[in-house]
Amino acid sequence: MEQEKISLWQIFAVFAKIGAFTIGGGYAMIPIIQSELSRRGWISEEELPDIVALSQSAPGVMAVNISIFAGYRLRGLKGSIAATLGSITPSFLIILAIAMFFSAFKDNPWVERAFKGIRPAVIALILVPMVNMARKNNHTWWSWVLSGAALILVAFLGVSPIWILLVVMAAAFSITYIKEQKP
Amino acid sequence: MTDTLLLLLSLAGTFFVIGLFTFGGGYAMLSLIQTQVVTAHGWLTESAFTDIVAISQMTPGPIGINTATYVGYDVLSGATGSHLLGILGSATATLAISLPSFLVMLLIVRFYTRFRNNALFEGVMAGIRPTVVGLIAAAAVLLVISTSWTAGVPSFSIVKENITDWKSWLILGAAFAGARFARINPILLIILGAIAGILLW
C-alpha cells in the first residue's frame, strides 16, 4: 500500500550489507554508504559530508552514529533503529561465531593474507569520496585552507577531530551571523 | 543467579559510559574499553584484550562494535561457562555502547532536518564541509603514516599493519584508480583486495 515509502526491511538489508563490508573505523563506511545510498537515491551527494560531520560530533561508535542519522533521514526513528540494527548485525554474528568456535581465527594464514590485501584497498576507498567532496565543496581559497588545516592538525599534530569541528562551527556561526546583520 | 544479573547490569553500565564518553570513533574507544574492562573491573587479562582487538580489526564491522560484542561474550561466558549467557552478554554490551549514540544523534538529526534550509545553519555547514574533507584525508593518512613526537621534533613511520611493502602500495593505487576512474563498486574492490592479498603474499 505504501509504494514510494522505503520499507524498514530494505533499510535493514542495505545497512547490513554496508556493515558487512565496513572494515576498520567509521571512515571506512563512507565509500560504501556513498555507493549504496546515493545509487538508490536515498541520500544526496550534498548530504554526505553533513552526515559525516554531525556523526563525528556526537559520542559513540561513528558507524552507529552514521546509521542513526541516515536511517532517520529515510524513515524517522524506526528507520534509525532499522539502520543501526542492520549495520551491527553482521559484526555481531561474525564475532559471536569467532568467540564461540574459532578463536584461532586470527592466526589463520589465509585470513592474514587476505587482510594484507584488504587494508590498502580500504585506504584507497576512503580517499575517493574525499576527492568528490572536495570537488563539490572547495570552491574558495578559505575552504582549501580549512581542509589543509584539518588534515595537518589531525594527522600530524594529534588534535582530536571533535575540537576542530567545534571551533569551525563556532567561527562559521559567528561569521554568518555578522554577515546576516548587515543590510 | 543474582551474581550473573549483577554482572550483566555492570557490563551494561560500563559500556553505556564508554559509548557516552568517547568521541572520534573506534580507535579512541579502545583505550577506554581497556581501562574499564581490564584495569578497573579485571574482567579480562591484558593479553586476552589484545587478542580481541586484533580479531576486531580483522573482521568486518565497526571496530567499537566488534570489540564490545567480543568482550561481552567473553566476560559472561567466562564467568558462567554458558554459551547462552555469553550471547546475552554480547548483546548487552553492544546495545549498551550504542544507546548513548541514539540519545545524542536523534537530537542532532532532528535539529538538522528542521534547520537545514536556515541561512545561519547553512553558513555553519559551509564551513564544516571543507573541514570534513580534511578530516577524511587525515583518517587515510593516519592509516599509512604514524607520527611520534620527541622533544618537539616529529618522526614519521609507515604503519606496518596496513602497508607491508610495495605490493600494498600497488593495491592502494589500483583500488583508487578502480574506484575513482572505473567506478567499480567499493564492496567488489574489497573482495578483489582480499583475493590480491591471498595471491600476492
mmCIF file of C-alpha atoms in Angstrom:
data_model
loop_
_atom_site.group_PDB
_atom_site.id
_atom_site.type_symbol
_atom_site.label_atom_id
_atom_site.label_comp_id
_atom_site.label_asym_id
_atom_site.label_seq_id
_atom_site.Cartn_x
_atom_site.Cartn_y
_atom_site.Cartn_z
ATOM 1 C CA MET A 1 0.000 0.000 0.000
ATOM 2 C CA GLU A 2 2.920 2.336 0.580
ATOM 3 C CA GLN A 3 4.714 2.032 -2.703
ATOM 4 C CA GLU A 4 7.019 5.080 -2.507
ATOM 5 C CA LYS A 5 7.997 4.545 1.113
ATOM 6 C CA ILE A 6 11.259 2.736 1.676
ATOM 7 C CA SER A 7 10.498 -0.321 3.800
ATOM 8 C CA LEU A 8 12.226 -0.858 7.145
ATOM 9 C CA TRP A 9 13.311 -4.271 5.933
ATOM 10 C CA GLN A 10 15.030 -2.635 2.918
ATOM 11 C CA ILE A 11 16.817 -0.220 5.238
ATOM 12 C CA PHE A 12 17.911 -3.106 7.462
ATOM 13 C CA ALA A 13 19.152 -5.131 4.489
ATOM 14 C CA VAL A 14 21.121 -2.293 2.882
ATOM 15 C CA PHE A 15 22.755 -1.338 6.184
ATOM 16 C CA ALA A 16 23.586 -4.984 6.880
ATOM 17 C CA LYS A 17 25.409 -5.005 3.542
ATOM 18 C CA ILE A 18 27.202 -1.780 4.492
ATOM 19 C CA GLY A 19 28.106 -3.162 7.946
ATOM 20 C CA ALA A 20 29.425 -6.408 6.499
ATOM 21 C CA PHE A 21 31.934 -4.507 4.361
ATOM 22 C CA THR A 22 32.920 -1.762 6.789
ATOM 23 C CA ILE A 23 36.394 -2.912 7.752
ATOM 24 C CA GLY A 24 38.121 -0.706 10.321
ATOM 25 C CA GLY A 25 36.652 2.514 11.650
ATOM 26 C CA GLY A 26 33.687 4.646 10.693
ATOM 27 C CA TYR A 27 35.510 6.379 7.873
ATOM 28 C CA ALA A 28 35.765 3.050 6.040
ATOM 29 C CA MET A 29 31.976 3.147 5.898
ATOM 30 C CA ILE A 30 31.814 6.375 3.867
ATOM 31 C CA PRO A 31 32.621 4.972 0.384
ATOM 32 C CA ILE A 32 30.120 2.122 0.836
ATOM 33 C CA ILE A 33 27.443 4.466 2.190
ATOM 34 C CA GLN A 34 28.023 6.683 -0.801
ATOM 35 C CA SER A 35 27.731 3.892 -3.335
ATOM 36 C CA GLU A 36 24.824 2.068 -1.680
ATOM 37 C CA LEU A 37 22.695 5.049 -0.613
ATOM 38 C CA SER A 38 23.353 7.518 -3.435
ATOM 39 C CA ARG A 39 22.809 4.819 -6.054
ATOM 40 C CA ARG A 40 19.335 4.228 -4.652
ATOM 41 C CA GLY A 41 18.702 7.959 -4.426
ATOM 42 C CA TRP A 42 18.228 7.652 -0.659
ATOM 43 C CA ILE A 43 20.575 10.499 0.188
ATOM 44 C CA SER A 44 22.002 13.281 -1.962
ATOM 45 C CA GLU A 45 25.712 13.865 -2.505
ATOM 46 C CA GLU A 46 25.322 17.165 -0.609
ATOM 47 C CA GLU A 47 24.130 15.384 2.491
ATOM 48 C CA LEU A 48 27.114 13.039 2.803
ATOM 49 C CA PRO A 49 29.631 15.482 4.337
ATOM 50 C CA ASP A 50 26.895 16.750 6.692
ATOM 51 C CA ILE A 51 26.239 13.194 7.872
ATOM 52 C CA VAL A 52 29.952 12.616 8.448
ATOM 53 C CA ALA A 53 30.472 15.900 10.313
ATOM 54 C CA LEU A 54 27.467 15.547 12.599
ATOM 55 C CA SER A 55 28.134 11.857 13.293
ATOM 56 C CA GLN A 56 31.695 12.736 14.231
ATOM 57 C CA SER A 57 30.433 15.444 16.593
ATOM 58 C CA ALA A 58 28.430 13.013 18.722
ATOM 59 C CA PRO A 59 29.859 10.456 21.152
ATOM 60 C CA GLY A 60 29.929 6.746 20.445
ATOM 61 C CA VAL A 61 30.779 4.455 17.565
ATOM 62 C CA MET A 62 30.864 6.610 14.438
ATOM 63 C CA ALA A 63 29.392 3.894 12.207
ATOM 64 C CA VAL A 64 26.409 3.637 14.561
ATOM 65 C CA ASN A 65 26.003 7.412 14.543
ATOM 66 C CA ILE A 66 26.057 7.467 10.742
ATOM 67 C CA SER A 67 23.433 4.690 10.651
ATOM 68 C CA ILE A 68 21.164 6.533 13.090
ATOM 69 C CA PHE A 69 21.449 9.752 11.083
ATOM 70 C CA ALA A 70 20.938 8.189 7.645
ATOM 71 C CA GLY A 71 18.176 5.886 8.889
ATOM 72 C CA TYR A 72 16.331 8.814 10.437
ATOM 73 C CA ARG A 73 16.511 10.772 7.189
ATOM 74 C CA LEU A 74 14.898 7.790 5.434
ATOM 75 C CA ARG A 75 12.136 6.742 7.838
ATOM 76 C CA GLY A 76 12.389 8.668 11.107
ATOM 77 C CA LEU A 77 13.009 6.912 14.427
ATOM 78 C CA LYS A 78 12.006 3.491 13.084
ATOM 79 C CA GLY A 79 14.378 3.971 10.169
ATOM 80 C CA SER A 80 17.248 4.816 12.500
ATOM 81 C CA ILE A 81 16.620 1.681 14.579
ATOM 82 C CA ALA A 82 16.406 -0.487 11.428
ATOM 83 C CA ALA A 83 19.627 1.033 10.036
ATOM 84 C CA THR A 84 21.542 0.592 13.295
ATOM 85 C CA LEU A 85 20.401 -2.996 13.826
ATOM 86 C CA GLY A 86 21.284 -3.674 10.195
ATOM 87 C CA SER A 87 24.784 -2.274 10.409
ATOM 88 C CA ILE A 88 25.657 -4.083 13.655
ATOM 89 C CA THR A 89 24.089 -7.471 12.847
ATOM 90 C CA PRO A 90 26.855 -8.822 10.553
ATOM 91 C CA SER A 91 29.570 -7.843 13.087
ATOM 92 C CA PHE A 92 27.555 -9.358 15.871
ATOM 93 C CA LEU A 93 27.117 -12.719 14.130
ATOM 94 C CA ILE A 94 30.695 -12.905 12.857
ATOM 95 C CA ILE A 95 32.221 -12.007 16.224
ATOM 96 C CA LEU A 96 29.967 -14.425 18.077
ATOM 97 C CA ALA A 97 30.921 -17.233 15.711
ATOM 98 C CA ILE A 98 34.599 -16.443 16.229
ATOM 99 C CA ALA A 99 34.287 -16.090 20.008
ATOM 100 C CA MET A 100 32.397 -19.367 20.289
ATOM 101 C CA PHE A 101 34.107 -21.598 17.759
ATOM 102 C CA PHE A 102 37.138 -20.101 16.018
ATOM 103 C CA SER A 103 39.307 -18.278 18.494
ATOM 104 C CA ALA A 104 42.305 -19.496 16.430
ATOM 105 C CA PHE A 105 40.939 -17.387 13.562
ATOM 106 C CA LYS A 106 43.485 -14.598 13.877
ATOM 107 C CA ASP A 107 46.402 -16.986 13.340
ATOM 108 C CA ASN A 108 44.960 -18.377 10.130
ATOM 109 C CA PRO A 109 47.495 -17.561 7.359
ATOM 110 C CA TRP A 110 44.791 -17.261 4.680
ATOM 111 C CA VAL A 111 42.875 -14.681 6.679
ATOM 112 C CA GLU A 112 46.086 -12.826 7.404
ATOM 113 C CA ARG A 113 47.000 -12.642 3.703
ATOM 114 C CA ALA A 114 43.510 -11.600 2.638
ATOM 115 C CA PHE A 115 43.667 -8.716 5.120
ATOM 116 C CA LYS A 116 47.061 -7.637 3.842
ATOM 117 C CA GLY A 117 45.249 -7.009 0.560
ATOM 118 C CA ILE A 118 42.078 -5.531 2.059
ATOM 119 C CA ARG A 119 43.721 -2.845 4.221
ATOM 120 C CA PRO A 120 45.415 -0.840 1.440
ATOM 121 C CA ALA A 121 42.224 -1.149 -0.657
ATOM 122 C CA VAL A 122 40.215 0.343 2.227
ATOM 123 C CA ILE A 123 42.624 3.289 2.469
ATOM 124 C CA ALA A 124 42.183 3.974 -1.258
ATOM 125 C CA LEU A 125 38.401 3.701 -0.921
ATOM 126 C CA ILE A 126 38.351 6.321 1.839
ATOM 127 C CA LEU A 127 40.144 8.750 -0.470
ATOM 128 C CA VAL A 128 37.613 8.580 -3.303
ATOM 129 C CA PRO A 129 34.602 10.199 -1.552
ATOM 130 C CA MET A 130 37.051 12.758 -0.134
ATOM 131 C CA VAL A 131 38.072 13.787 -3.653
ATOM 132 C CA ASN A 132 34.416 14.021 -4.690
ATOM 133 C CA MET A 133 33.555 16.133 -1.651
ATOM 134 C CA ALA A 134 36.487 18.461 -2.311
ATOM 135 C CA ARG A 135 35.376 18.978 -5.909
ATOM 136 C CA LYS A 136 31.869 19.740 -4.754
ATOM 137 C CA ASN A 137 32.582 21.972 -1.754
ATOM 138 C CA ASN A 138 36.030 23.506 -2.078
ATOM 139 C CA HIS A 139 35.405 26.459 -4.354
ATOM 140 C CA THR A 140 37.193 29.171 -2.389
ATOM 141 C CA TRP A 141 40.712 29.683 -1.038
ATOM 142 C CA TRP A 142 39.473 29.519 2.549
ATOM 143 C CA SER A 143 37.851 26.151 2.014
ATOM 144 C CA TRP A 144 41.213 24.735 0.936
ATOM 145 C CA VAL A 145 42.824 26.362 3.995
ATOM 146 C CA LEU A 146 40.235 24.654 6.217
ATOM 147 C CA SER A 147 40.759 21.260 4.555
ATOM 148 C CA GLY A 148 44.538 21.573 4.783
ATOM 149 C CA ALA A 149 44.486 22.768 8.393
ATOM 150 C CA ALA A 150 42.156 19.930 9.461
ATOM 151 C CA LEU A 151 44.401 17.399 7.715
ATOM 152 C CA ILE A 152 47.610 18.668 9.348
ATOM 153 C CA LEU A 153 46.113 19.124 12.820
ATOM 154 C CA VAL A 154 44.595 15.654 12.959
ATOM 155 C CA ALA A 155 47.149 13.587 11.039
ATOM 156 C CA PHE A 156 50.385 15.173 12.271
ATOM 157 C CA LEU A 157 49.616 17.086 15.459
ATOM 158 C CA GLY A 158 47.259 14.568 17.024
ATOM 159 C CA VAL A 159 44.391 17.033 17.606
ATOM 160 C CA SER A 160 41.005 15.358 18.085
ATOM 161 C CA PRO A 161 38.557 15.989 15.193
ATOM 162 C CA ILE A 162 35.846 16.973 17.666
ATOM 163 C CA TRP A 163 37.757 20.124 18.727
ATOM 164 C CA ILE A 164 38.331 21.124 15.138
ATOM 165 C CA LEU A 165 34.655 20.683 14.291
ATOM 166 C CA LEU A 166 33.587 22.682 17.358
ATOM 167 C CA VAL A 167 35.948 25.573 16.571
ATOM 168 C CA VAL A 168 34.901 25.668 12.905
ATOM 169 C CA MET A 169 31.218 25.527 13.875
ATOM 170 C CA ALA A 170 31.637 28.424 16.316
ATOM 171 C CA ALA A 171 33.661 30.500 13.842
ATOM 172 C CA ALA A 172 31.342 29.841 10.897
ATOM 173 C CA PHE A 173 28.327 30.631 13.079
ATOM 174 C CA SER A 174 29.796 33.977 14.170
ATOM 175 C CA ILE A 175 30.854 34.976 10.654
ATOM 176 C CA THR A 176 27.459 34.073 9.155
ATOM 177 C CA TYR A 177 25.650 35.847 11.990
ATOM 178 C CA ILE A 178 27.608 39.061 11.471
ATOM 179 C CA LYS A 179 27.046 38.905 7.710
ATOM 180 C CA GLU A 180 23.309 38.409 8.228
ATOM 181 C CA GLN A 181 23.102 41.541 10.398
ATOM 182 C CA LYS A 182 24.422 43.761 7.613
ATOM 183 C CA PRO A 183 21.716 45.146 5.324
ATOM 184 C CA MET B 1 21.736 -16.113 39.506
ATOM 185 C CA THR B 2 21.870 -12.743 41.208
ATOM 186 C CA ASP B 3 25.611 -12.673 40.547
ATOM 187 C CA THR B 4 25.002 -13.139 36.826
ATOM 188 C CA LEU B 5 22.347 -10.444 36.817
ATOM 189 C CA LEU B 6 24.640 -8.028 38.629
ATOM 190 C CA LEU B 7 27.443 -8.787 36.178
ATOM 191 C CA LEU B 8 25.098 -8.094 33.236
ATOM 192 C CA LEU B 9 23.993 -4.804 34.789
ATOM 193 C CA SER B 10 27.563 -3.816 35.493
ATOM 194 C CA LEU B 11 28.513 -4.707 31.898
ATOM 195 C CA ALA B 12 25.606 -2.638 30.552
ATOM 196 C CA GLY B 13 26.524 0.347 32.737
ATOM 197 C CA THR B 14 30.197 0.163 31.783
ATOM 198 C CA PHE B 15 29.554 0.014 28.044
ATOM 199 C CA PHE B 16 26.933 2.756 28.250
ATOM 200 C CA VAL B 17 29.522 5.037 29.861
ATOM 201 C CA ILE B 18 32.110 4.044 27.234
ATOM 202 C CA GLY B 19 29.623 4.911 24.472
ATOM 203 C CA LEU B 20 28.796 8.218 26.119
ATOM 204 C CA PHE B 21 32.325 9.438 26.699
ATOM 205 C CA THR B 22 34.231 8.512 23.569
ATOM 206 C CA PHE B 23 34.431 10.922 20.734
ATOM 207 C CA GLY B 24 36.190 10.237 17.472
ATOM 208 C CA GLY B 25 35.349 6.679 16.612
ATOM 209 C CA GLY B 26 36.551 3.182 17.318
ATOM 210 C CA TYR B 27 40.234 3.675 17.964
ATOM 211 C CA ALA B 28 39.645 6.346 20.590
ATOM 212 C CA MET B 29 37.212 3.939 22.179
ATOM 213 C CA LEU B 30 39.665 1.053 22.545
ATOM 214 C CA SER B 31 41.735 2.671 25.278
ATOM 215 C CA LEU B 32 38.625 3.459 27.332
ATOM 216 C CA ILE B 33 37.344 -0.117 26.914
ATOM 217 C CA GLN B 34 40.758 -1.375 28.004
ATOM 218 C CA THR B 35 40.836 0.860 31.100
ATOM 219 C CA GLN B 36 37.355 -0.229 32.140
ATOM 220 C CA VAL B 37 37.382 -3.898 31.246
ATOM 221 C CA VAL B 38 40.984 -4.813 32.094
ATOM 222 C CA THR B 39 42.150 -2.316 34.703
ATOM 223 C CA ALA B 40 39.020 -1.165 36.542
ATOM 224 C CA HIS B 41 36.915 -4.359 36.547
ATOM 225 C CA GLY B 42 39.533 -7.040 35.916
ATOM 226 C CA TRP B 43 37.077 -8.920 33.676
ATOM 227 C CA LEU B 44 39.755 -9.810 31.136
ATOM 228 C CA THR B 45 43.532 -10.094 31.139
ATOM 229 C CA GLU B 46 45.676 -7.681 29.140
ATOM 230 C CA SER B 47 46.638 -10.373 26.631
ATOM 231 C CA ALA B 48 43.050 -11.596 26.175
ATOM 232 C CA PHE B 49 42.075 -7.996 25.422
ATOM 233 C CA THR B 50 44.922 -7.582 22.915
ATOM 234 C CA ASP B 51 43.716 -10.710 21.077
ATOM 235 C CA ILE B 52 40.167 -9.375 20.992
ATOM 236 C CA VAL B 53 41.337 -6.073 19.485
ATOM 237 C CA ALA B 54 43.366 -7.920 16.840
ATOM 238 C CA ILE B 55 40.331 -10.003 15.854
ATOM 239 C CA SER B 56 38.045 -6.944 15.894
ATOM 240 C CA GLN B 57 40.372 -5.212 13.460
ATOM 241 C CA MET B 58 40.463 -8.234 11.186
ATOM 242 C CA THR B 59 36.736 -8.803 10.955
ATOM 243 C CA PRO B 60 34.134 -6.777 9.079
ATOM 244 C CA GLY B 61 32.125 -4.264 11.044
ATOM 245 C CA PRO B 62 32.881 -1.149 13.081
ATOM 246 C CA ILE B 63 35.760 -1.832 15.459
ATOM 247 C CA GLY B 64 34.000 -0.417 18.536
ATOM 248 C CA ILE B 65 31.022 -2.724 17.976
ATOM 249 C CA ASN B 66 33.212 -5.758 17.304
ATOM 250 C CA THR B 67 35.183 -5.205 20.498
ATOM 251 C CA ALA B 68 32.052 -4.664 22.608
ATOM 252 C CA THR B 69 30.428 -7.807 21.207
ATOM 253 C CA TYR B 70 33.518 -9.912 21.844
ATOM 254 C CA VAL B 71 34.201 -8.557 25.342
ATOM 255 C CA GLY B 72 30.543 -9.028 26.319
ATOM 256 C CA TYR B 73 30.649 -12.662 25.239
ATOM 257 C CA ASP B 74 33.960 -13.429 26.939
ATOM 258 C CA VAL B 75 33.061 -11.763 30.237
ATOM 259 C CA LEU B 76 29.731 -13.573 30.631
ATOM 260 C CA SER B 77 30.738 -16.976 29.265
ATOM 261 C CA GLY B 78 33.990 -16.777 31.258
ATOM 262 C CA ALA B 79 32.115 -16.105 34.493
ATOM 263 C CA THR B 80 29.316 -18.632 33.985
ATOM 264 C CA GLY B 81 30.663 -21.181 31.494
ATOM 265 C CA SER B 82 27.463 -20.828 29.446
ATOM 266 C CA HIS B 83 27.385 -20.022 25.707
ATOM 267 C CA LEU B 84 23.837 -18.744 26.011
ATOM 268 C CA LEU B 85 24.717 -16.244 28.735
ATOM 269 C CA GLY B 86 27.751 -15.302 26.654
ATOM 270 C CA ILE B 87 25.418 -14.366 23.791
ATOM 271 C CA LEU B 88 23.273 -12.374 26.208
ATOM 272 C CA GLY B 89 26.427 -10.614 27.427
ATOM 273 C CA SER B 90 27.484 -9.670 23.912
ATOM 274 C CA ALA B 91 24.010 -8.356 23.050
ATOM 275 C CA THR B 92 24.010 -6.349 26.281
ATOM 276 C CA ALA B 93 27.424 -4.771 25.652
ATOM 277 C CA THR B 94 26.636 -4.000 22.005
ATOM 278 C CA LEU B 95 23.280 -2.358 22.722
ATOM 279 C CA ALA B 96 24.638 -0.500 25.753
ATOM 280 C CA ILE B 97 27.527 1.030 23.789
ATOM 281 C CA SER B 98 25.071 2.157 21.059
ATOM 282 C CA LEU B 99 22.412 3.627 23.332
ATOM 283 C CA PRO B 100 24.126 6.990 24.066
ATOM 284 C CA SER B 101 24.533 7.471 20.300
ATOM 285 C CA PHE B 102 20.782 7.193 19.909
ATOM 286 C CA LEU B 103 20.084 9.777 22.570
ATOM 287 C CA VAL B 104 22.509 12.328 21.104
ATOM 288 C CA MET B 105 22.133 11.619 17.382
ATOM 289 C CA LEU B 106 18.327 11.800 17.459
ATOM 290 C CA LEU B 107 18.590 15.338 18.825
ATOM 291 C CA ILE B 108 21.180 16.244 16.189
ATOM 292 C CA VAL B 109 19.300 14.776 13.228
ATOM 293 C CA ARG B 110 16.024 16.443 14.294
ATOM 294 C CA PHE B 111 17.842 19.739 14.524
ATOM 295 C CA TYR B 112 19.415 19.121 11.112
ATOM 296 C CA THR B 113 16.094 18.215 9.478
ATOM 297 C CA ARG B 114 14.472 21.329 10.899
ATOM 298 C CA PHE B 115 17.192 23.882 10.250
ATOM 299 C CA ARG B 116 18.978 22.634 7.155
ATOM 300 C CA ASN B 117 17.484 25.382 4.998
ATOM 301 C CA ASN B 118 18.132 28.076 7.570
ATOM 302 C CA ALA B 119 20.753 30.622 6.384
ATOM 303 C CA LEU B 120 22.687 30.576 9.633
ATOM 304 C CA PHE B 121 22.810 26.768 9.733
ATOM 305 C CA GLU B 122 23.781 26.648 6.064
ATOM 306 C CA GLY B 123 26.623 29.071 6.837
ATOM 307 C CA VAL B 124 27.915 26.766 9.561
ATOM 308 C CA MET B 125 27.718 23.734 7.274
ATOM 309 C CA ALA B 126 29.543 25.641 4.509
ATOM 310 C CA GLY B 127 32.475 25.860 6.907
ATOM 311 C CA ILE B 128 32.106 22.283 8.097
ATOM 312 C CA ARG B 129 32.109 20.607 4.678
ATOM 313 C CA PRO B 130 35.684 21.533 3.653
ATOM 314 C CA THR B 131 36.778 20.639 7.199
ATOM 315 C CA VAL B 132 35.318 17.165 6.719
ATOM 316 C CA VAL B 133 37.381 16.845 3.523
ATOM 317 C CA GLY B 134 40.479 17.426 5.667
ATOM 318 C CA LEU B 135 39.293 15.013 8.376
ATOM 319 C CA ILE B 136 38.758 12.214 5.872
ATOM 320 C CA ALA B 137 42.168 12.898 4.324
ATOM 321 C CA ALA B 138 43.655 12.709 7.830
ATOM 322 C CA ALA B 139 41.907 9.386 8.508
ATOM 323 C CA ALA B 140 43.504 7.971 5.362
ATOM 324 C CA VAL B 141 46.933 9.456 6.153
ATOM 325 C CA LEU B 142 46.805 8.034 9.690
ATOM 326 C CA LEU B 143 46.252 4.572 8.254
ATOM 327 C CA VAL B 144 49.516 4.951 6.314
ATOM 328 C CA ILE B 145 51.796 7.107 8.493
ATOM 329 C CA SER B 146 52.136 7.354 12.257
ATOM 330 C CA THR B 147 53.774 10.379 13.825
ATOM 331 C CA SER B 148 55.584 10.363 17.139
ATOM 332 C CA TRP B 149 56.990 13.428 18.872
ATOM 333 C CA THR B 150 60.178 13.524 20.869
ATOM 334 C CA ALA B 151 61.254 16.875 22.337
ATOM 335 C CA GLY B 152 59.108 18.795 19.836
ATOM 336 C CA VAL B 153 60.572 17.001 16.826
ATOM 337 C CA PRO B 154 58.240 14.787 14.792
ATOM 338 C CA SER B 155 59.342 11.474 13.351
ATOM 339 C CA PHE B 156 57.257 9.612 10.815
ATOM 340 C CA SER B 157 56.948 5.908 10.247
ATOM 341 C CA ILE B 158 54.856 3.705 7.995
ATOM 342 C CA VAL B 159 52.032 1.808 9.729
ATOM 343 C CA LYS B 160 53.297 -1.741 9.188
ATOM 344 C CA GLU B 161 49.941 -3.450 9.734
ATOM 345 C CA ASN B 162 48.448 -1.609 6.765
ATOM 346 C CA ILE B 163 51.387 -1.073 4.427
ATOM 347 C CA THR B 164 53.742 -4.054 4.480
ATOM 348 C CA ASP B 165 55.723 -3.398 1.279
ATOM 349 C CA TRP B 166 55.470 -2.190 -2.332
ATOM 350 C CA LYS B 167 52.658 -4.657 -3.015
ATOM 351 C CA SER B 168 50.471 -2.750 -0.546
ATOM 352 C CA TRP B 169 51.104 0.470 -2.478
ATOM 353 C CA LEU B 170 50.260 -1.329 -5.698
ATOM 354 C CA ILE B 171 46.899 -2.445 -4.285
ATOM 355 C CA LEU B 172 46.256 1.040 -2.882
ATOM 356 C CA GLY B 173 46.919 2.664 -6.257
ATOM 357 C CA ALA B 174 44.921 0.091 -8.194
ATOM 358 C CA ALA B 175 41.950 0.321 -5.817
ATOM 359 C CA PHE B 176 41.982 4.127 -6.031
ATOM 360 C CA ALA B 177 42.046 4.060 -9.827
ATOM 361 C CA GLY B 178 39.364 1.368 -9.901
ATOM 362 C CA ALA B 179 37.023 3.311 -7.626
ATOM 363 C CA ARG B 180 37.724 6.800 -8.934
ATOM 364 C CA PHE B 181 38.004 6.290 -12.688
ATOM 365 C CA ALA B 182 36.450 2.909 -13.480
ATOM 366 C CA ARG B 183 33.743 3.479 -10.822
ATOM 367 C CA ILE B 184 33.973 -0.109 -9.587
ATOM 368 C CA ASN B 185 31.723 -0.817 -6.594
ATOM 369 C CA PRO B 186 33.675 -0.496 -3.296
ATOM 370 C CA ILE B 187 32.370 -3.839 -1.986
ATOM 371 C CA LEU B 188 33.698 -5.556 -5.106
ATOM 372 C CA LEU B 189 37.027 -3.759 -4.657
ATOM 373 C CA ILE B 190 37.330 -5.005 -1.051
ATOM 374 C CA ILE B 191 36.722 -8.577 -2.266
ATOM 375 C CA LEU B 192 39.299 -8.065 -5.044
ATOM 376 C CA GLY B 193 41.710 -6.721 -2.414
ATOM 377 C CA ALA B 194 41.288 -9.909 -0.368
ATOM 378 C CA ILE B 195 41.950 -12.057 -3.444
ATOM 379 C CA ALA B 196 45.006 -9.961 -4.348
ATOM 380 C CA GLY B 197 46.285 -10.370 -0.772
ATOM 381 C CA ILE B 198 45.986 -14.160 -0.945
ATOM 382 C CA LEU B 199 47.680 -14.262 -4.369
ATOM 383 C CA LEU B 200 50.482 -11.750 -3.703
ATOM 384 C CA TRP B 201 51.729 -12.770 -0.229
#
